[in-house]
mmCIF file with all atom_site columns, C-alpha atoms in Angstrom:
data_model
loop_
_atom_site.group_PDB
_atom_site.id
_atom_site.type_symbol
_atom_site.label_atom_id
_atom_site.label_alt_id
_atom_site.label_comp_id
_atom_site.label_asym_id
_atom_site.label_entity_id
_atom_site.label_seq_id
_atom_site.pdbx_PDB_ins_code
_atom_site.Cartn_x
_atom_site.Cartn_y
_atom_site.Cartn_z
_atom_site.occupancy
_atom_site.B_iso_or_equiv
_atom_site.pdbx_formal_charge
_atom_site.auth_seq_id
_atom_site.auth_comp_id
_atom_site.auth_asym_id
_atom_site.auth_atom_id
_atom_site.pdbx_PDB_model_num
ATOM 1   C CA . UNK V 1 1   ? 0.000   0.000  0.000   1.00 59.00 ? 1   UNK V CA 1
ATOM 2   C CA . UNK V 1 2   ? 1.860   3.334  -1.292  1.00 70.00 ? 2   UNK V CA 1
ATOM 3   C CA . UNK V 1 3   ? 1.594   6.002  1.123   1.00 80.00 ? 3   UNK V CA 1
ATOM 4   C CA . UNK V 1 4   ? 1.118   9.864  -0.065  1.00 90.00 ? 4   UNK V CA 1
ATOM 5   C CA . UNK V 1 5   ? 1.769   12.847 2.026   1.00 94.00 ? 5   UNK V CA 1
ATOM 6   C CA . UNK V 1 6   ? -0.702  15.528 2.182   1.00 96.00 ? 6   UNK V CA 1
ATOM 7   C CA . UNK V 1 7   ? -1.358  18.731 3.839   1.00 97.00 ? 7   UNK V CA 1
ATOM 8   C CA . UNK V 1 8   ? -5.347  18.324 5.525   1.00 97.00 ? 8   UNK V CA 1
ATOM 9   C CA . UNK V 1 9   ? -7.923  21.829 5.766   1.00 97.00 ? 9   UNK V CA 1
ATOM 10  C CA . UNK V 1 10  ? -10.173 20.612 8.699   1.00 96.00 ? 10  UNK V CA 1
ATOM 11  C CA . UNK V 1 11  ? -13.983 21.563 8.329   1.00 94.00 ? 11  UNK V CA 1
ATOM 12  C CA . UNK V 1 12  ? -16.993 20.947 8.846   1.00 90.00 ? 12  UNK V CA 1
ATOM 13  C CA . UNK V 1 13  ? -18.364 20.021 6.276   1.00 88.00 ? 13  UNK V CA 1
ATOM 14  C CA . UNK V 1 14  ? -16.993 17.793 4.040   1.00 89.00 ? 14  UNK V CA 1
ATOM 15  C CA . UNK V 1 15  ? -16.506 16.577 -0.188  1.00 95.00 ? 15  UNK V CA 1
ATOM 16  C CA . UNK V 1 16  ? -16.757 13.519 -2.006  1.00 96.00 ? 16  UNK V CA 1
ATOM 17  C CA . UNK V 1 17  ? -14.870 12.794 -5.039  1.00 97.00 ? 17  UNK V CA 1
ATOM 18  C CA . UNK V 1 18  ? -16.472 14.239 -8.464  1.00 97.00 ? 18  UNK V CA 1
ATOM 19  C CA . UNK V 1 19  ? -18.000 17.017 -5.572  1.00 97.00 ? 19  UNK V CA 1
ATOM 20  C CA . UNK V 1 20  ? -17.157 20.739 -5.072  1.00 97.00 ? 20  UNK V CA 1
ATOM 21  C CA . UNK V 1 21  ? -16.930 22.974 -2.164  1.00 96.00 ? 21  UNK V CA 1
ATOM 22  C CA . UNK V 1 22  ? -16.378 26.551 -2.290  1.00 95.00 ? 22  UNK V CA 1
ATOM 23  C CA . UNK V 1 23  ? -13.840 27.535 0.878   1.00 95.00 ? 23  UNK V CA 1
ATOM 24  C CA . UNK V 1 24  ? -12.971 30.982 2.816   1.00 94.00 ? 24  UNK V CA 1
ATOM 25  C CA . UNK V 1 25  ? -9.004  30.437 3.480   1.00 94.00 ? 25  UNK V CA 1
ATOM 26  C CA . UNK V 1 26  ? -8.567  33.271 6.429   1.00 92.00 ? 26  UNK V CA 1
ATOM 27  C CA . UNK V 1 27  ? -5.709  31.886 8.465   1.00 94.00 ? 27  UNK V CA 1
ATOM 28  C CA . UNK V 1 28  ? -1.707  31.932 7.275   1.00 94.00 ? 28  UNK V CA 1
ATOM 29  C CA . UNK V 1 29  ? -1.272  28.526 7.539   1.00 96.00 ? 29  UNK V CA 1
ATOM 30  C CA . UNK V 1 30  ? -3.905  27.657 5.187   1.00 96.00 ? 30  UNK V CA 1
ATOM 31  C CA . UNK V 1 31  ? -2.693  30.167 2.621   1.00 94.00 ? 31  UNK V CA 1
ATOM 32  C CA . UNK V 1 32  ? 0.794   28.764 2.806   1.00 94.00 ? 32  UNK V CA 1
ATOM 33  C CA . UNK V 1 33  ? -0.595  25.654 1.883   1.00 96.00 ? 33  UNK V CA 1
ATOM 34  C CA . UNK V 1 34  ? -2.814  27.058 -0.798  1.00 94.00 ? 34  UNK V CA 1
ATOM 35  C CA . UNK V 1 35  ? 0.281   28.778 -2.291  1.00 92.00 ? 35  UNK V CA 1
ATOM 36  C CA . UNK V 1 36  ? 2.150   25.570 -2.171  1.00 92.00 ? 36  UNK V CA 1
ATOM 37  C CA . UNK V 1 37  ? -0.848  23.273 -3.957  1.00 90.00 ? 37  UNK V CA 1
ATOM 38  C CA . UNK V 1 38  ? -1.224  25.934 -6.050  1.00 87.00 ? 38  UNK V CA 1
ATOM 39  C CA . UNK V 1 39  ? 2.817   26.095 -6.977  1.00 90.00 ? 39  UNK V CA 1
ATOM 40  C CA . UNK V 1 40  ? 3.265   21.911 -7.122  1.00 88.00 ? 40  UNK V CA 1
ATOM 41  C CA . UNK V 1 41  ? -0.822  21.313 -8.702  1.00 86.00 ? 41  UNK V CA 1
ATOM 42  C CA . UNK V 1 42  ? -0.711  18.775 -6.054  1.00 88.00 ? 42  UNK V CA 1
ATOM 43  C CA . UNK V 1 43  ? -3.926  19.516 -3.926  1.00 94.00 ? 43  UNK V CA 1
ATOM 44  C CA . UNK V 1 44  ? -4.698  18.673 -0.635  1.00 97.00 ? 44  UNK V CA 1
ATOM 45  C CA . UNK V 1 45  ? -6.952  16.895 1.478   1.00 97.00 ? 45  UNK V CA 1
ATOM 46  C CA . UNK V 1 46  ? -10.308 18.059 2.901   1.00 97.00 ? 46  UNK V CA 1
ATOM 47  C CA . UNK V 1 47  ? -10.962 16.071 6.719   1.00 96.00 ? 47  UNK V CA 1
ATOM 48  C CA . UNK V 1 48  ? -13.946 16.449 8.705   1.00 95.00 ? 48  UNK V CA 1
ATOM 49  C CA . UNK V 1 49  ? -13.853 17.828 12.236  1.00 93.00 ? 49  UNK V CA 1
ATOM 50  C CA . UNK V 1 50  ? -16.027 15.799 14.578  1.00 85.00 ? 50  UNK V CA 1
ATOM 51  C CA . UNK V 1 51  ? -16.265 17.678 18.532  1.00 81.00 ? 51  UNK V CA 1
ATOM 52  C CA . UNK V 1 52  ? -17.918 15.760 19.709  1.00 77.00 ? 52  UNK V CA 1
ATOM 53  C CA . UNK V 1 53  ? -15.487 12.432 19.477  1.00 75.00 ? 53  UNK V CA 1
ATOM 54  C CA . UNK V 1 54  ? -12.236 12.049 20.232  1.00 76.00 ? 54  UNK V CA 1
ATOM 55  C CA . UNK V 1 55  ? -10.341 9.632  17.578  1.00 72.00 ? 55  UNK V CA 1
ATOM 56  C CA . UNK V 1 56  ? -6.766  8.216  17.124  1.00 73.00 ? 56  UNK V CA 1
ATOM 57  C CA . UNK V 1 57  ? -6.104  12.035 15.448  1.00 81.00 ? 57  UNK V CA 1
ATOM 58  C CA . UNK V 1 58  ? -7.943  14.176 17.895  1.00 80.00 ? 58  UNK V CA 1
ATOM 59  C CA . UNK V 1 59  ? -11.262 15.466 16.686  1.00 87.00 ? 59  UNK V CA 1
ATOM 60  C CA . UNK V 1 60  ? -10.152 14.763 12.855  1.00 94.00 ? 60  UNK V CA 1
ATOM 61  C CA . UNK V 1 61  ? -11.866 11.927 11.615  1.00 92.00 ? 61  UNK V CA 1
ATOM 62  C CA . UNK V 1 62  ? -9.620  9.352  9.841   1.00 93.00 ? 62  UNK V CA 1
ATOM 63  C CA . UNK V 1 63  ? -11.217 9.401  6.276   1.00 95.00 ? 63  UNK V CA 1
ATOM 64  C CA . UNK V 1 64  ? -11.161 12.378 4.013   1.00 96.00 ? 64  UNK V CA 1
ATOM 65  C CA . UNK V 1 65  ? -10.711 13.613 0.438   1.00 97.00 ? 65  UNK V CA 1
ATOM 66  C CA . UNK V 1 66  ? -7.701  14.372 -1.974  1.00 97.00 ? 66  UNK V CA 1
ATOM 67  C CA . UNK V 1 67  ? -9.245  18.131 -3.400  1.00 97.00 ? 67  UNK V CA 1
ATOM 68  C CA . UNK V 1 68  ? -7.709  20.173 -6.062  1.00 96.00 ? 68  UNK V CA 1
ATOM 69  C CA . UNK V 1 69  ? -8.403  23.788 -6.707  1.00 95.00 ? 69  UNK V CA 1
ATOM 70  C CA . UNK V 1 70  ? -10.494 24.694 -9.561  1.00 94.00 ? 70  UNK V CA 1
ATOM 71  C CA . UNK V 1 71  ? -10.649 28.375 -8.540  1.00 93.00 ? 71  UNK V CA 1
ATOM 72  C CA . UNK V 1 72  ? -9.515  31.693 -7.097  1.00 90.00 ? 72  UNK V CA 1
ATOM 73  C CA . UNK V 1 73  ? -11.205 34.370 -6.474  1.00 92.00 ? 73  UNK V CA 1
ATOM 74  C CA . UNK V 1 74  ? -11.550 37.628 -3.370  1.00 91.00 ? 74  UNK V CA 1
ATOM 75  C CA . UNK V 1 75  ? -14.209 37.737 -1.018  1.00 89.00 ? 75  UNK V CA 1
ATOM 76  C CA . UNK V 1 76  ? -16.278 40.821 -0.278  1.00 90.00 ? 76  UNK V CA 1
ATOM 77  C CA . UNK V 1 77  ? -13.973 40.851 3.341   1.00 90.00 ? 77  UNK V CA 1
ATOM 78  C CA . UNK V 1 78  ? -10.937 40.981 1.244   1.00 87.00 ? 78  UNK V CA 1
ATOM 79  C CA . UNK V 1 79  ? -10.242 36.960 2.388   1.00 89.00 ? 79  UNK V CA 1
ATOM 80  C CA . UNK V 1 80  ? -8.709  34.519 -0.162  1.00 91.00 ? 80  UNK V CA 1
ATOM 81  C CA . UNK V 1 81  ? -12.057 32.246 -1.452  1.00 94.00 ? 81  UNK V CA 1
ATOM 82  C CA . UNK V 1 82  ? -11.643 29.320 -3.586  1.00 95.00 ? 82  UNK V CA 1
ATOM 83  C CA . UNK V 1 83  ? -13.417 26.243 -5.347  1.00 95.00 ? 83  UNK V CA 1
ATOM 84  C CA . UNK V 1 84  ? -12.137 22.530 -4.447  1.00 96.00 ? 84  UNK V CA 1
ATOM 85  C CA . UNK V 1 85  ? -13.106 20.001 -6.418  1.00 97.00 ? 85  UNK V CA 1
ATOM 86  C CA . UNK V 1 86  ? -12.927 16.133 -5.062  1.00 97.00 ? 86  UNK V CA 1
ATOM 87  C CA . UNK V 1 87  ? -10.562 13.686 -6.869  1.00 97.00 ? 87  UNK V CA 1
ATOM 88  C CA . UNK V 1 88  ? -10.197 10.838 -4.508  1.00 96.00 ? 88  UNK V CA 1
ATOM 89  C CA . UNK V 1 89  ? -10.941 8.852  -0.804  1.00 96.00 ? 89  UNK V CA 1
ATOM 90  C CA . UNK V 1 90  ? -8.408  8.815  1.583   1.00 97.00 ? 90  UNK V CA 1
ATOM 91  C CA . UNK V 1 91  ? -7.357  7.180  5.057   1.00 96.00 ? 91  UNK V CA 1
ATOM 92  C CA . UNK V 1 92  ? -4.938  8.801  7.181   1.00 96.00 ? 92  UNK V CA 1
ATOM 93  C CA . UNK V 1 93  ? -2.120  6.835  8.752   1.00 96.00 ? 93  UNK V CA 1
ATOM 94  C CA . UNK V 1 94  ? -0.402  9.182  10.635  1.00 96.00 ? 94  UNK V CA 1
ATOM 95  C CA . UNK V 1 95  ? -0.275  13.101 11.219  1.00 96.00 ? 95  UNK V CA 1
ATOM 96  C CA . UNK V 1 96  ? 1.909   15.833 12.224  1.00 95.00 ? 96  UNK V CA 1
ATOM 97  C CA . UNK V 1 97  ? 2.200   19.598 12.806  1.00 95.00 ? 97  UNK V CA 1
ATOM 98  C CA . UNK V 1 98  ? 4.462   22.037 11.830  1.00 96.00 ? 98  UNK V CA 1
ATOM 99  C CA . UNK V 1 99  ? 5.187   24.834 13.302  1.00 96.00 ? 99  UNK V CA 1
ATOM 100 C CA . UNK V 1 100 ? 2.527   27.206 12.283  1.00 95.00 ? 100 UNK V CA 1
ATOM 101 C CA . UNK V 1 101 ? -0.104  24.725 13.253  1.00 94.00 ? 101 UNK V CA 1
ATOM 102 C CA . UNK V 1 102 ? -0.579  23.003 9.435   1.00 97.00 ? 102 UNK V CA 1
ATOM 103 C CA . UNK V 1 103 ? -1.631  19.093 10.074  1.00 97.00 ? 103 UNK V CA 1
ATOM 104 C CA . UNK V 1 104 ? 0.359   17.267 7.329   1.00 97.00 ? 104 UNK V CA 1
ATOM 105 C CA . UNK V 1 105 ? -0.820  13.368 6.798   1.00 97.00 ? 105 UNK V CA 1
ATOM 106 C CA . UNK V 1 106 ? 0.776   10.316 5.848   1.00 97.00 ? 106 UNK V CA 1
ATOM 107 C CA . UNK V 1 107 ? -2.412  8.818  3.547   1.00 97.00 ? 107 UNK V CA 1
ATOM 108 C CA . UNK V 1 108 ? -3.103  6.332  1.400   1.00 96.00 ? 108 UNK V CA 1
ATOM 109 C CA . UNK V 1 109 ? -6.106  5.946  -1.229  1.00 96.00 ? 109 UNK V CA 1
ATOM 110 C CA . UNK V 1 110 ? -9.046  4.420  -1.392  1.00 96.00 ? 110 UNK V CA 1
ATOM 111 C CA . UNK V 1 111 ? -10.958 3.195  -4.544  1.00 95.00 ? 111 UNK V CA 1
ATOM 112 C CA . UNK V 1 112 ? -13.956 5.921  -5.301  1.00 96.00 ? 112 UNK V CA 1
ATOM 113 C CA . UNK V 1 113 ? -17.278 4.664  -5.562  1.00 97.00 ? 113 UNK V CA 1
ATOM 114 C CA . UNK V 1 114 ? -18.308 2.893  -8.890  1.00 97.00 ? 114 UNK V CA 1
ATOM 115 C CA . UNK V 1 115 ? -20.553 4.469  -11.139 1.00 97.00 ? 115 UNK V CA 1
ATOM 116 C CA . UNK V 1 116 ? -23.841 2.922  -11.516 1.00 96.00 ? 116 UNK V CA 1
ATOM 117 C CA . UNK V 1 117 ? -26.695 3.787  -13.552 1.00 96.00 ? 117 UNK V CA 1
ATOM 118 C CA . UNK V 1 118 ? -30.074 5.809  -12.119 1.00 95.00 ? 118 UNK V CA 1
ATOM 119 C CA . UNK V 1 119 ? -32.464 2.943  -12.106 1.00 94.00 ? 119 UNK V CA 1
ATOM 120 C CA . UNK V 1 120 ? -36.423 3.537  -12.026 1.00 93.00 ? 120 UNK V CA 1
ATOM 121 C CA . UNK V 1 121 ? -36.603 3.336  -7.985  1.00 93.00 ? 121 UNK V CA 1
ATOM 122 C CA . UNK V 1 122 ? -33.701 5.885  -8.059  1.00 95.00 ? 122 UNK V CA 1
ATOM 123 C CA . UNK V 1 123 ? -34.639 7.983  -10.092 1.00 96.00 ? 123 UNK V CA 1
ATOM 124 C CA . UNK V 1 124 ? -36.679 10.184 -7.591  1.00 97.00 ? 124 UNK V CA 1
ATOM 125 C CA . UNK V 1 125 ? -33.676 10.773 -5.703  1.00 97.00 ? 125 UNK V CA 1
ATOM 126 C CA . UNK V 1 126 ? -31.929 12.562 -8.788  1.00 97.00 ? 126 UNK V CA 1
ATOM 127 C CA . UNK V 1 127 ? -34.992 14.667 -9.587  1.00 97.00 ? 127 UNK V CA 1
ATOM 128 C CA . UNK V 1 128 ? -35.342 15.900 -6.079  1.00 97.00 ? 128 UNK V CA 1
ATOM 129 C CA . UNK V 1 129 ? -31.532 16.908 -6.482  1.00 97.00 ? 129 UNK V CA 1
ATOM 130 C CA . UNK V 1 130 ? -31.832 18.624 -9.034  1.00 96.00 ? 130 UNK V CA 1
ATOM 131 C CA . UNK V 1 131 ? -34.847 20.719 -7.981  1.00 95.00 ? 131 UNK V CA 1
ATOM 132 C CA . UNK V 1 132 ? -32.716 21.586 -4.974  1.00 95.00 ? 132 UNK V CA 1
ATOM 133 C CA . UNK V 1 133 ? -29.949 23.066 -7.214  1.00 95.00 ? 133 UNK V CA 1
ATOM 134 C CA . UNK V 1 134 ? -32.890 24.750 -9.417  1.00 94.00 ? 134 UNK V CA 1
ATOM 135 C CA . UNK V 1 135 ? -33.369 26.507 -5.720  1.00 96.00 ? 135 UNK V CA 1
ATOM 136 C CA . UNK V 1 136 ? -29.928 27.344 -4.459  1.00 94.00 ? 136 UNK V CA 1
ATOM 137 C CA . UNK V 1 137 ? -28.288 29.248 -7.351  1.00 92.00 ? 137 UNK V CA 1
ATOM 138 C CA . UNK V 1 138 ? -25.169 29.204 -5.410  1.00 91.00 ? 138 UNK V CA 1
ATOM 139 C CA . UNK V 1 139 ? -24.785 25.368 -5.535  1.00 91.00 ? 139 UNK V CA 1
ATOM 140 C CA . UNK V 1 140 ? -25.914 24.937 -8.565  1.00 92.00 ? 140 UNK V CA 1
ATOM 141 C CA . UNK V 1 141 ? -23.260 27.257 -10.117 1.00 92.00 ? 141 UNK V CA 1
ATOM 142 C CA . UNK V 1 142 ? -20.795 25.555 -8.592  1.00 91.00 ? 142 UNK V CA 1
ATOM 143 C CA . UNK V 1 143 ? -21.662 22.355 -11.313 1.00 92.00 ? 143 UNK V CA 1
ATOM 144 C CA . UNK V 1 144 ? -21.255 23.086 -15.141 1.00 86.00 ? 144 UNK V CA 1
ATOM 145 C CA . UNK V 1 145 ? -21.642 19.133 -15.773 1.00 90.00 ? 145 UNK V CA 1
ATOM 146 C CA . UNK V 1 146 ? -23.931 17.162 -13.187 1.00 94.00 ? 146 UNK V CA 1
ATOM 147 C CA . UNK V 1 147 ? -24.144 13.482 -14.002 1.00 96.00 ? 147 UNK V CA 1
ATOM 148 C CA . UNK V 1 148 ? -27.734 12.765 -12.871 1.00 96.00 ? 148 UNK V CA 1
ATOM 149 C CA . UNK V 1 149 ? -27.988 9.570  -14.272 1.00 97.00 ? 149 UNK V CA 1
ATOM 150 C CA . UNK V 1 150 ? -25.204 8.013  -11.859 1.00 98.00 ? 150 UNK V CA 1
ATOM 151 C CA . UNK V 1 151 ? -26.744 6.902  -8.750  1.00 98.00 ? 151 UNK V CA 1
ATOM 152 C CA . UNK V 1 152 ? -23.149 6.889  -7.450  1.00 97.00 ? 152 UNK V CA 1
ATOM 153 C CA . UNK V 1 153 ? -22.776 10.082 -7.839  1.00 98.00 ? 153 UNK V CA 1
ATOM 154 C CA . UNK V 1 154 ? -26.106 11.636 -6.917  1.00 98.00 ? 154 UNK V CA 1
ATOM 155 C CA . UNK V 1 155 ? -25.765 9.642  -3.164  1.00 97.00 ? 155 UNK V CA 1
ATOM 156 C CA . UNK V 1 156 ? -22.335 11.705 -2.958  1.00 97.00 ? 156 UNK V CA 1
ATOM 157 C CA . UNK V 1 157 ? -23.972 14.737 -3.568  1.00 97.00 ? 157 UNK V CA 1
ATOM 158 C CA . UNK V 1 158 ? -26.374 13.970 -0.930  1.00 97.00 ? 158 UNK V CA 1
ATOM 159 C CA . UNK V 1 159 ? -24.445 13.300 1.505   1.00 96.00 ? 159 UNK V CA 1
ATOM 160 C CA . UNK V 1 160 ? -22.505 16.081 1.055   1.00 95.00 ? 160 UNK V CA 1
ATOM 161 C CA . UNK V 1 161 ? -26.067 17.970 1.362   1.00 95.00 ? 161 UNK V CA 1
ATOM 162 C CA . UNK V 1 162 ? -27.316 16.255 4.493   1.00 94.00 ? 162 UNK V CA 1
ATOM 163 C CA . UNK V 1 163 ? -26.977 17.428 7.958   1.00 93.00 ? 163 UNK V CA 1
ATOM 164 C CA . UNK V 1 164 ? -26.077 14.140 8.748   1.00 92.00 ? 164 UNK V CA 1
ATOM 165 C CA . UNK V 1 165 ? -23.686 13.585 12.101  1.00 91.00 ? 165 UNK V CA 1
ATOM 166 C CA . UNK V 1 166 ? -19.718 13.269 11.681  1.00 91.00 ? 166 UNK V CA 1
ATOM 167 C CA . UNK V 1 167 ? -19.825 9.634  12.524  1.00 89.00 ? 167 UNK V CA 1
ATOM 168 C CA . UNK V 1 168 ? -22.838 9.059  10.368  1.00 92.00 ? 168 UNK V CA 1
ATOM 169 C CA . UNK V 1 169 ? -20.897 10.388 6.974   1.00 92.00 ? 169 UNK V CA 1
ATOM 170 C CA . UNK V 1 170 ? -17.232 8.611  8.037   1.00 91.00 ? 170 UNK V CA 1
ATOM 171 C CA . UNK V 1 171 ? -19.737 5.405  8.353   1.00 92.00 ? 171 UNK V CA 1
ATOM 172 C CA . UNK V 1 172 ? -21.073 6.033  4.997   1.00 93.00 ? 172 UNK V CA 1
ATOM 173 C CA . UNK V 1 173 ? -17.595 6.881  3.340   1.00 91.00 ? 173 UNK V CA 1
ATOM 174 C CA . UNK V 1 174 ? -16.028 3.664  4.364   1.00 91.00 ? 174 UNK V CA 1
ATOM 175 C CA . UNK V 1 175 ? -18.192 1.621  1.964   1.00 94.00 ? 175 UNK V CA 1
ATOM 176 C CA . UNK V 1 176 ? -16.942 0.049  -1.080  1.00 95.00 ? 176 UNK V CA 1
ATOM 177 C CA . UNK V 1 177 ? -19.970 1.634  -3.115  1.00 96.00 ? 177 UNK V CA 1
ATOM 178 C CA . UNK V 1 178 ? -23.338 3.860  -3.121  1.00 97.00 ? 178 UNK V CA 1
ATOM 179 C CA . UNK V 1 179 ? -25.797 0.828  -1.715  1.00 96.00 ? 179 UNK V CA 1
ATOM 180 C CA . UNK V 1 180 ? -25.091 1.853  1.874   1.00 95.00 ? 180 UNK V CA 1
ATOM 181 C CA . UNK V 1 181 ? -26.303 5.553  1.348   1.00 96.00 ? 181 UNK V CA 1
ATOM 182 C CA . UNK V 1 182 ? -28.753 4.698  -0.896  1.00 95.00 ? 182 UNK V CA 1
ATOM 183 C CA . UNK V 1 183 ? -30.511 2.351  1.700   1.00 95.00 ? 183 UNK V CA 1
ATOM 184 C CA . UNK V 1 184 ? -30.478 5.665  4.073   1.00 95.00 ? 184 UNK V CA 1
ATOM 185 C CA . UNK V 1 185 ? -31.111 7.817  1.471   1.00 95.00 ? 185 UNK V CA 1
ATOM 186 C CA . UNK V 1 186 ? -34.389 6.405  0.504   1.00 94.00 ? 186 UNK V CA 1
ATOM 187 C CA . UNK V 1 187 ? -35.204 5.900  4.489   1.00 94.00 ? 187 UNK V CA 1
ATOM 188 C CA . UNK V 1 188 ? -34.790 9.751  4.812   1.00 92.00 ? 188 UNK V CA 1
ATOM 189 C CA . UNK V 1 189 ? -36.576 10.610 1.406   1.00 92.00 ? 189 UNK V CA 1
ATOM 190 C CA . UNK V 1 190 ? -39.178 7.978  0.546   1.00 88.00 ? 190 UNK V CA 1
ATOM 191 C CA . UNK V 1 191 ? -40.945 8.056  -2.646  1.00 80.00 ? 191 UNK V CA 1
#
């Protein structure tokens, strides 16, 4: 298993591969490590922050996502803003912290999610995604292609969506492919 290093932004909220997430970068240590994806194209990885447990990394919960940035742009405040875009599941093995406070991570990957095809007791769950990004220009902006017709990726949308707990999304993320959030997906939305 081939190990990667990564610097990690800590949220909370969080991205699935194929997703995007527009950020507010404020802090120095953040824009060091912007500057430095941005110099090397080599990304970084987007973690969850979970108070209210206390894991083998603190409150950062072991699975995340590989980002890279898509876009730059300044805030109304003046504050760096950009778009991430999700390329790929990771686990952590091991973390440290320099000495400006940035968490770097030993990782290593974890295959995405297959695609798989909208079938007709799906398909519900696409349309009602859709009709929330018809309502929230902001999101739906943030998509020039949405692949509606992958079930695979309409679950990661969702999730990303859902106010769903820390430990119920890191549950969810650990699965090989979309049939565990789909299950919850159409307990949470039925027909």
């Amino acid at each position: 298993m081939q190990t990667t290093s990564l610097a990690l932004l800590p949220l909370t909220s969080h991205i699935l591969p194929n997703g995007r997430l527009p950020i507010r970068i404020v802090e120095e240590r953040y824009i060091r490590m912007i500057i430095d994806s941005a110099k090397t194209m080599s990304g970084f990885g987007v973690v969850m922050i979970d108070p209210s447990q206390v894991g083998p990394f603190g409150h950062i919960s072991t699975i995340g996502t590989h980002v890279e940035i898509i876009d730059f742009y300044t805030l109304d405040d003046g504050f760096l803003g950009i778009n991430v875009e999700g390329q790929q599941r990771f686990i952590i093995d091991a973390i440290t912290t320099e000495p400006d406070g940035l968490k770097m991570a030993k990782v290593h990957y974890i295959t995405n999610w297959p695609d798989q095809i909208v079938n007709a007791n799906e398909a519900y769950l696409a349309e009602k995604l859709e009709g929330l990004y018809q309502q929230h220009a902001d999101i739906n902006q943030l998509y020039t292609l949405k692949d509606m017709t992958n079930i695979s990726w309409v679950s990661q949308r969702w999730i990303e969506l859902l106010p769903l707990s820390v430990s119920e999304k890191q549950m969810l993320l650990e699965s090989s492919d979309c049939n565990r959030s789909l299950a919850i997906l159409k307990t949470l939305m039925p027909t």
